[in-house]
Short mmCIF file of C-alpha atoms and ligand atoms in Angstrom, two decimals:
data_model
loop_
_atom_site.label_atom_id
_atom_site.label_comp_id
_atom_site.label_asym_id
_atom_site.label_seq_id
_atom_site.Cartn_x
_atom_site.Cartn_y
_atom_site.Cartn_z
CA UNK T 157 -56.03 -75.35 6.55
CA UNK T 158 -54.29 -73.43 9.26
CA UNK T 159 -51.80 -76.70 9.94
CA UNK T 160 -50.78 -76.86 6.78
CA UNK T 161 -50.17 -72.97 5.91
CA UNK T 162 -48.14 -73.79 9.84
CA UNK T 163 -46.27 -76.16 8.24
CA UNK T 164 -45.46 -74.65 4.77
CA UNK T 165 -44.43 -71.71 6.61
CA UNK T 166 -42.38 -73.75 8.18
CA UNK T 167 -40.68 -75.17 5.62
CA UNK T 168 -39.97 -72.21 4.34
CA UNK T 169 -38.19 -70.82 7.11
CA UNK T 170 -34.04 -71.21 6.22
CA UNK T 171 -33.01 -73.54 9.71
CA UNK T 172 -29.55 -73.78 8.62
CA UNK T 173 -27.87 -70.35 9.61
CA UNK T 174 -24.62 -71.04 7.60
CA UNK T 175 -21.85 -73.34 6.58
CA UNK T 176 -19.76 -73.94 9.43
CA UNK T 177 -16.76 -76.46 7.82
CA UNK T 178 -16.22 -79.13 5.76
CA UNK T 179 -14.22 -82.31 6.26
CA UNK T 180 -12.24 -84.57 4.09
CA UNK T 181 -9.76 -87.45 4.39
CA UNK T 182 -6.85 -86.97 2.38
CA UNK T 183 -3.62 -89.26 2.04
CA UNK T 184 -1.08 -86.99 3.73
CA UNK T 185 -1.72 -84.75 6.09
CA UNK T 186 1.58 -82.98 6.31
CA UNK T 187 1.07 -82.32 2.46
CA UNK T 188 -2.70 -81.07 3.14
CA UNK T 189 -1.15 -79.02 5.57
CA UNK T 190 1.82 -77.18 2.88
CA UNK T 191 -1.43 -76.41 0.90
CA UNK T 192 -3.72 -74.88 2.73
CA UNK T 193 -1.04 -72.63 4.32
CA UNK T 194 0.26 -71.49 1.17
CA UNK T 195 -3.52 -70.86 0.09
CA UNK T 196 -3.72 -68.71 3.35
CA UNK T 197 -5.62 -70.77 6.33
CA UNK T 198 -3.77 -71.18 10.02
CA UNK T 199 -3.53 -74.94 10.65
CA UNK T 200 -2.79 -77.27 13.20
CA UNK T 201 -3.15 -80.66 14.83
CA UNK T 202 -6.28 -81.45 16.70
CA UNK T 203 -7.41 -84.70 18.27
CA UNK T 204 -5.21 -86.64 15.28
CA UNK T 205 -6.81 -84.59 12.75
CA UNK T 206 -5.50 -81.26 10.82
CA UNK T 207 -7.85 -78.37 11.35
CA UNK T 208 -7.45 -75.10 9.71
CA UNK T 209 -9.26 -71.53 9.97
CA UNK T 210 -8.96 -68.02 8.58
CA UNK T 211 -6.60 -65.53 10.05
CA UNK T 212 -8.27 -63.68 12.79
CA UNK T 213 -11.81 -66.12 12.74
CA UNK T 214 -12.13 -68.49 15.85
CA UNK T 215 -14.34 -70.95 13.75
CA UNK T 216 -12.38 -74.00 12.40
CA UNK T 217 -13.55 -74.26 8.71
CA UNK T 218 -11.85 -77.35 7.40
CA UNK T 219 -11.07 -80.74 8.80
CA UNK T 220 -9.15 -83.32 7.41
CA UNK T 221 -8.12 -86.50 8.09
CA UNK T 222 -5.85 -89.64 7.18
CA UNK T 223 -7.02 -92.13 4.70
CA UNK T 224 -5.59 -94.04 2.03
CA UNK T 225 -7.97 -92.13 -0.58
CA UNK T 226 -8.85 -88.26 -0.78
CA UNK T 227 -12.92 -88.72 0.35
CA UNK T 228 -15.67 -86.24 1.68
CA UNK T 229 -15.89 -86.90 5.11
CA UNK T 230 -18.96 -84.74 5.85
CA UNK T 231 -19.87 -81.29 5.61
CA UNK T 232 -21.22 -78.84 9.00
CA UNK T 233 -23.46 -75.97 9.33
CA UNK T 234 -24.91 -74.06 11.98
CA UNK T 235 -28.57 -73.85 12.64
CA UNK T 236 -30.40 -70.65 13.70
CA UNK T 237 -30.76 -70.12 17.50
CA UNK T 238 -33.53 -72.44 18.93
CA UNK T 239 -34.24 -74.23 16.16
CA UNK T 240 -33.40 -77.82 17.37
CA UNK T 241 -36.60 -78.62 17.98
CA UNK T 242 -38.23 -78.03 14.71
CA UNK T 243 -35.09 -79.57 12.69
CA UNK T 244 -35.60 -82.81 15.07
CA UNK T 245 -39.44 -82.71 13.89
CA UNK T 246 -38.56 -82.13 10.14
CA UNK T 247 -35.89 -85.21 10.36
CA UNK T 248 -38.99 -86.95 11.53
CA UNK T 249 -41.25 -86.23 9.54
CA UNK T 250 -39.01 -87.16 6.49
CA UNK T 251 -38.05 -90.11 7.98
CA UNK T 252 -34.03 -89.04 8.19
CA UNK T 253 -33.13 -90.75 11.29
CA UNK T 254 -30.32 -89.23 13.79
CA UNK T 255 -27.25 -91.39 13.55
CA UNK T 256 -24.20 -91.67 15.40
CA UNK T 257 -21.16 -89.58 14.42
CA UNK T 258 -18.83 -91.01 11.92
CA UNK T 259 -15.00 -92.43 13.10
CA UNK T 260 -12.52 -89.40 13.27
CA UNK T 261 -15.46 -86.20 13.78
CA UNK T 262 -16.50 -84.87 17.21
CA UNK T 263 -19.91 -85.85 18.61
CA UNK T 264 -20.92 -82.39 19.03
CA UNK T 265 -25.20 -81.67 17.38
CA UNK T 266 -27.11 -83.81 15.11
CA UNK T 267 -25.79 -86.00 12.97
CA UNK T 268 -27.81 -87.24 10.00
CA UNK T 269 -27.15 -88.63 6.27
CA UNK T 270 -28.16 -87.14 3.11
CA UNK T 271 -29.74 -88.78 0.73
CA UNK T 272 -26.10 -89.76 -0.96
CA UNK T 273 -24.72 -90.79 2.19
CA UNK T 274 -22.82 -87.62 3.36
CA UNK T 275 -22.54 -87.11 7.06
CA UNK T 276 -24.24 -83.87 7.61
CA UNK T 277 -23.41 -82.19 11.39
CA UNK T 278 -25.94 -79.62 12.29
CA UNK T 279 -24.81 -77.56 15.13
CA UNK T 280 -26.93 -75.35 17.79
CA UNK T 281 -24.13 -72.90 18.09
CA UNK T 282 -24.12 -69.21 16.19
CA UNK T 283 -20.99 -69.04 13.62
CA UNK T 284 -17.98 -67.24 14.65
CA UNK T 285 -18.06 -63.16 13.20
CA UNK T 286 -15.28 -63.30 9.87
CA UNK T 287 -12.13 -61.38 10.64
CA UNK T 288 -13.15 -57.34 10.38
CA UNK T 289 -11.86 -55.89 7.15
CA UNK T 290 -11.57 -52.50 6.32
CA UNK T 291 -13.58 -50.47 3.72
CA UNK T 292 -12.16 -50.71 0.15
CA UNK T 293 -13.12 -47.75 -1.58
CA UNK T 294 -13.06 -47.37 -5.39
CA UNK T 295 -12.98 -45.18 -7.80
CA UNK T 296 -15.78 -47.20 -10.45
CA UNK T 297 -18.82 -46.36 -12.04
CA UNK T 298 -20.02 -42.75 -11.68
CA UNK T 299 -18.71 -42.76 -8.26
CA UNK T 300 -15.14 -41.52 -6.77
CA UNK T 301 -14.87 -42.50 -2.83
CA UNK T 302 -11.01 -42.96 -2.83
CA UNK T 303 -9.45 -39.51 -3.40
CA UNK T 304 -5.92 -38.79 -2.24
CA UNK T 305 -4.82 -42.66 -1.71
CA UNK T 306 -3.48 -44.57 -4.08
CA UNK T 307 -4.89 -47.94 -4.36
CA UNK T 308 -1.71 -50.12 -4.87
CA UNK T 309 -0.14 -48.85 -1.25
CA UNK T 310 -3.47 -50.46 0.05
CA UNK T 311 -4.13 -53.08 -1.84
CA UNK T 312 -1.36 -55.54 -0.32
CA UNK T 313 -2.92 -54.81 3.37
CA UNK T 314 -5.06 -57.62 3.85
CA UNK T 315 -5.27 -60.45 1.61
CA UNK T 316 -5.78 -63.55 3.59
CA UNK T 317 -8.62 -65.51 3.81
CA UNK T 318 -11.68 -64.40 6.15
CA UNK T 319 -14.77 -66.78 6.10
CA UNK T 320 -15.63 -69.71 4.65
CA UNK T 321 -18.01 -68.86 2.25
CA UNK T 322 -19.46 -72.43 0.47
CA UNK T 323 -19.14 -75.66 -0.50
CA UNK T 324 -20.01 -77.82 -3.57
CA UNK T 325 -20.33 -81.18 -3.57
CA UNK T 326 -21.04 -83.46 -7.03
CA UNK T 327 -24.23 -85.65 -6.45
CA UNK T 328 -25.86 -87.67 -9.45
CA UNK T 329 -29.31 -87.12 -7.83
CA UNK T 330 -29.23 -83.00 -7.87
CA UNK T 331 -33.37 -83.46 -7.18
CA UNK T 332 -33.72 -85.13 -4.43
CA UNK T 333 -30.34 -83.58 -2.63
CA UNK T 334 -32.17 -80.52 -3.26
CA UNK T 335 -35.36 -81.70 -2.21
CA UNK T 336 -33.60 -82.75 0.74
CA UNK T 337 -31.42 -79.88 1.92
CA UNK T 338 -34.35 -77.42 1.11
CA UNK T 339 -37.32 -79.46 2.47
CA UNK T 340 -36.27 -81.07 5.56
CA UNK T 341 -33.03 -78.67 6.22
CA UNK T 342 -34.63 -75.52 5.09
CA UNK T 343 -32.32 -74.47 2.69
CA UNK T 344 -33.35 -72.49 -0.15
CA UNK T 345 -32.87 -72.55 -4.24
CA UNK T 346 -31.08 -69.27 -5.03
CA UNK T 347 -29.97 -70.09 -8.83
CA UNK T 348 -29.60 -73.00 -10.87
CA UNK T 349 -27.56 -73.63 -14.22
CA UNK T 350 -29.58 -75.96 -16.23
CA UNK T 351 -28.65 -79.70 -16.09
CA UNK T 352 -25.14 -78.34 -14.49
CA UNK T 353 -25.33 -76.38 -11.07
CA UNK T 354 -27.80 -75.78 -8.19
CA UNK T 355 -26.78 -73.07 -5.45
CA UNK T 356 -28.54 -73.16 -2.26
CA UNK T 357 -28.67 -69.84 0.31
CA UNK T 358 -29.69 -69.54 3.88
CA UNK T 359 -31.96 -66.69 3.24
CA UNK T 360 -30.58 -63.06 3.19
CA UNK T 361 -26.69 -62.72 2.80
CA UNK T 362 -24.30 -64.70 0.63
CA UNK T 363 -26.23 -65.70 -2.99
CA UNK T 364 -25.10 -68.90 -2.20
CA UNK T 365 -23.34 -71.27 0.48
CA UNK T 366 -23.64 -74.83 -0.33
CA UNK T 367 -25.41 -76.54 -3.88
CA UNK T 368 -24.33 -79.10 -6.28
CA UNK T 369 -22.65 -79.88 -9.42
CA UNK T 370 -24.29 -82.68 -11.43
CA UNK T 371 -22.32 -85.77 -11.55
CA UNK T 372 -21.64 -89.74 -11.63
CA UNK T 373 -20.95 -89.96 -8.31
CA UNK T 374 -21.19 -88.19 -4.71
CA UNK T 375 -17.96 -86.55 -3.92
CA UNK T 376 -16.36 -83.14 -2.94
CA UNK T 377 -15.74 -80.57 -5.56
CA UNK T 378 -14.65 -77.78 -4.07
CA UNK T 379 -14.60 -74.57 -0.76
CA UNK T 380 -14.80 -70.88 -1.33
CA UNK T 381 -13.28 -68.47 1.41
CA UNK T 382 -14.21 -64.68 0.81
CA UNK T 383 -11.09 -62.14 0.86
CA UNK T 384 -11.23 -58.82 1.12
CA UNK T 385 -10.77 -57.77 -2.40
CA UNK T 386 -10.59 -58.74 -6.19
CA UNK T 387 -6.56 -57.40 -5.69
CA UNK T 388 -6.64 -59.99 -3.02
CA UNK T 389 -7.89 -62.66 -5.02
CA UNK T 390 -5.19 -61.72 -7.77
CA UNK T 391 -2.55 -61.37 -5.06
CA UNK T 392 -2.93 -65.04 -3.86
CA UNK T 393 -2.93 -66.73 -7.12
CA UNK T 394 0.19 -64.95 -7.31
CA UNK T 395 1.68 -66.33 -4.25
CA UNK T 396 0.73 -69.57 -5.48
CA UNK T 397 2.47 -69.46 -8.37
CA UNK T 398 5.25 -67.73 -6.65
CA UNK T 399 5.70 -71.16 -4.41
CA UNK T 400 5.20 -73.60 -7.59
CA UNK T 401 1.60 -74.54 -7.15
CA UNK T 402 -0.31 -75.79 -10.42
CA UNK T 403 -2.18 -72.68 -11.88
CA UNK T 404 -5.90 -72.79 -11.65
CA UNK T 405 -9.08 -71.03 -13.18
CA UNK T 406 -9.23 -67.15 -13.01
CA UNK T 407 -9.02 -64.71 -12.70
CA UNK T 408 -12.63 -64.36 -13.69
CA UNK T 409 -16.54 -63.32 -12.37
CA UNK T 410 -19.30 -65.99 -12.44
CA UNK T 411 -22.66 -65.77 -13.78
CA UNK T 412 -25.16 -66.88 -10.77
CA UNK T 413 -23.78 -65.45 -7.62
CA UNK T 414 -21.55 -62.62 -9.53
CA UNK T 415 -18.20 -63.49 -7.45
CA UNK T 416 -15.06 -62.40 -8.93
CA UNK T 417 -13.40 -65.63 -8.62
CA UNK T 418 -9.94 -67.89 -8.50
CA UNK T 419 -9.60 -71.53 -7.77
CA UNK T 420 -6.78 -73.44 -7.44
CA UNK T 421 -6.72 -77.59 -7.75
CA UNK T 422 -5.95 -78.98 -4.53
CA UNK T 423 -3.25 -82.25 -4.51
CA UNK T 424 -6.04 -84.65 -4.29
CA UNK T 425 -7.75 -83.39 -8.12
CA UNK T 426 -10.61 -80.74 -5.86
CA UNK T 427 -10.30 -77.22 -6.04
CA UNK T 428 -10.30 -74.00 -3.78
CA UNK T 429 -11.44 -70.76 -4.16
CA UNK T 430 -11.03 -67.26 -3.55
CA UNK T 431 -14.12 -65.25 -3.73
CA UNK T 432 -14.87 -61.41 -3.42
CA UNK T 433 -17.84 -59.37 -4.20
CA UNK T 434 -20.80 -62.24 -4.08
CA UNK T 435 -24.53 -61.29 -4.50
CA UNK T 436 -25.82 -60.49 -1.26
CA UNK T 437 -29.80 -61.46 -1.47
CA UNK T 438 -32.97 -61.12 0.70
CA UNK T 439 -36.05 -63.08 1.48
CA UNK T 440 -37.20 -61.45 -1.50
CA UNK T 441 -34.67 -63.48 -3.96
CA UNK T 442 -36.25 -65.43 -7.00
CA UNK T 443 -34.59 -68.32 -8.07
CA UNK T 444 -33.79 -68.80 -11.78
CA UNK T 445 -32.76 -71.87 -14.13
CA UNK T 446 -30.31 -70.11 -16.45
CA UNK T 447 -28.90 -71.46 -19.77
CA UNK T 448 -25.39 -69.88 -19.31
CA UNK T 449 -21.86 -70.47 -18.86
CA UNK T 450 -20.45 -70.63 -14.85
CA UNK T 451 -17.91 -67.50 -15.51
CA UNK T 452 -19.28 -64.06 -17.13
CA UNK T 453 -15.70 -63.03 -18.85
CA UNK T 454 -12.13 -64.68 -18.08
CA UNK T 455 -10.98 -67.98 -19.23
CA UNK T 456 -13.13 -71.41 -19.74
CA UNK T 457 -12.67 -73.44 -17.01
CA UNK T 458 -9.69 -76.29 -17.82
CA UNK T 459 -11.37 -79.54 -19.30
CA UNK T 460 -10.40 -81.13 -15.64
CA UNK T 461 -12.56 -78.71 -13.76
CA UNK T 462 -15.69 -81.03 -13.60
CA UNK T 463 -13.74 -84.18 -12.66
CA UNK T 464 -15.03 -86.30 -10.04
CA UNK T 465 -11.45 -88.42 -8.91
CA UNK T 466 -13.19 -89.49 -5.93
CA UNK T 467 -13.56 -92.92 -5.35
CA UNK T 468 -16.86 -94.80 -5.78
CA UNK T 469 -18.70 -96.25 -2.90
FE1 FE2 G 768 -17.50 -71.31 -5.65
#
């Protein structure tokens, strides 16, 4: 009796620590590289790949590489301090073996497979801090904290990415990917949309940092970086449109997870995302199976939004 409360209370102990980056291979690099720099990331050339990372965080956050098809590569987190041991023993006992890591991504931690084939690198290593941003004080609710400073001299401060936030991948088997991520990774359900969307957390902080849309096929759908503000979500939709980019979904707040949202479709038919203002949650979080739409007021999402482009296997 005492092995297996041991072991269910292991199991219910969030390994992963956070999302560290996620990889792709794209056709171009130099136009992956116009992108991401007009979406706000620092890029450059590493090893033959392009790496990019949030002004002012020393944690690369995406990697992508050449290929003749836009692909998921694999996806990275960190694990919490010391906890090699007992992710080596879950692998185990699911029967996940360690593999080698794929052409074109560093050798660094375990590497292992989900149960749709995505490389999954699980590193020992704590996650860079996010760049430091500055209160932003409002004047909402029953509450006045910003008296004597007007909020558009401020608002144009700092509006750059800081942190990857999540990533969500299509899978047409959202059970067992859940099953596996929560169950042998140690992930946990924070929300689900019925039949549509599963969000996953690493126990108290962001609502959500990796899930799953429901889909034909495995692929990438699409990374969320927080910014500091919803004026600097608005601000960089702006500045895409300002240098010709296709428009995107938003400005808008989600249901499950609460963000105040924008995402923009990347050149390879993914998207990207601004987020502000996410549900912060605790060990104490319930998880629900809601009947809702994804966004709580703004526009529907375009009839492309769900597309998986990517090839088959
Ligand atoms: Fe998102």
């Amino acid at each position: 009796m005492a092995k297996l409360y041991a072991v269910s209370r292991e199991r219910e102990r969030a390994v992963i620590s956070g999302l560290h980056h996620y990889a792709l291979e794209v056709p171009d690099l130099a136009v992956a590289e116009g992108f991401l720099q007009d979406f706000g990331l620092e890029t450059r050339e590493k090893d033959g790949s392009l790496v990019a990372q949030c002004p002012g965080r020393d944690q690369e956050q995406v990697r992508l590489t050449e290929a003749p098809a836009k692909r998921l590569h694999h996806v990275c987190f960190t694990l919490r301090p010391g906890s090699l041991d007992a992710i080596r023993e879950s692998l185990d006992r699911a029967g996940t073996p360690v593999i080698e890591p794929p052409d074109g991504a560093t050798a660094d931690g375990l590497w292992v497979r989900d149960p749709d084939g995505t490389a999954v690198q699980l590193l020992d290593e704590a996650p860079a801090p996010a760049r430091p941003v500055a209160d932003v004080l409002a004047n909402v609710g029953g509450t006045h904290q910003r008296i004597g400073v007007p909020a558009w001299r401020q608002a144009t401060e700092d509006v750059m990415p800081r942190r990857l936030g999540h990533t969500l991948l299509f899978t047409p088997q959202p059970e067992r990917q859940t099953e596996f991520y929560t169950e042998v990774l140690g992930l946990r359900v924070s929300d689900r949309i019925h039949g549509l969307v599963t969000f996953l957390n690493a126990g108290p902080g962001d609502h959500h940092i990796f899930g799953f849309i429901a889909s034909s096929h495995p692929g990438f759908h699409h990374a969320s970086f927080e910014v500091p503000s919803i004026d600097a979500i608005a601000l960089g939709a702006d500045r895409m449109r300002g240098k010709g980019r296709e428009p995107g979904w938003g400005l808008g707040r989600h249901t499950i997870g609460s963000n105040f949202f924008h995402y923009n479709p990347d050149p390879w038919g993914s998207w990207i995302e601004w987020f502000s203002d996410i549900d912060q949650i605790d060990d104490c979080w319930v998880a629900g199976d809601w009947d809702v739409p994804p966004h709580l007021w703004g526009a529907p999402p375009p009839e492309t939004f769900l597309s998986n482009l990517e090839p088959r296997a």
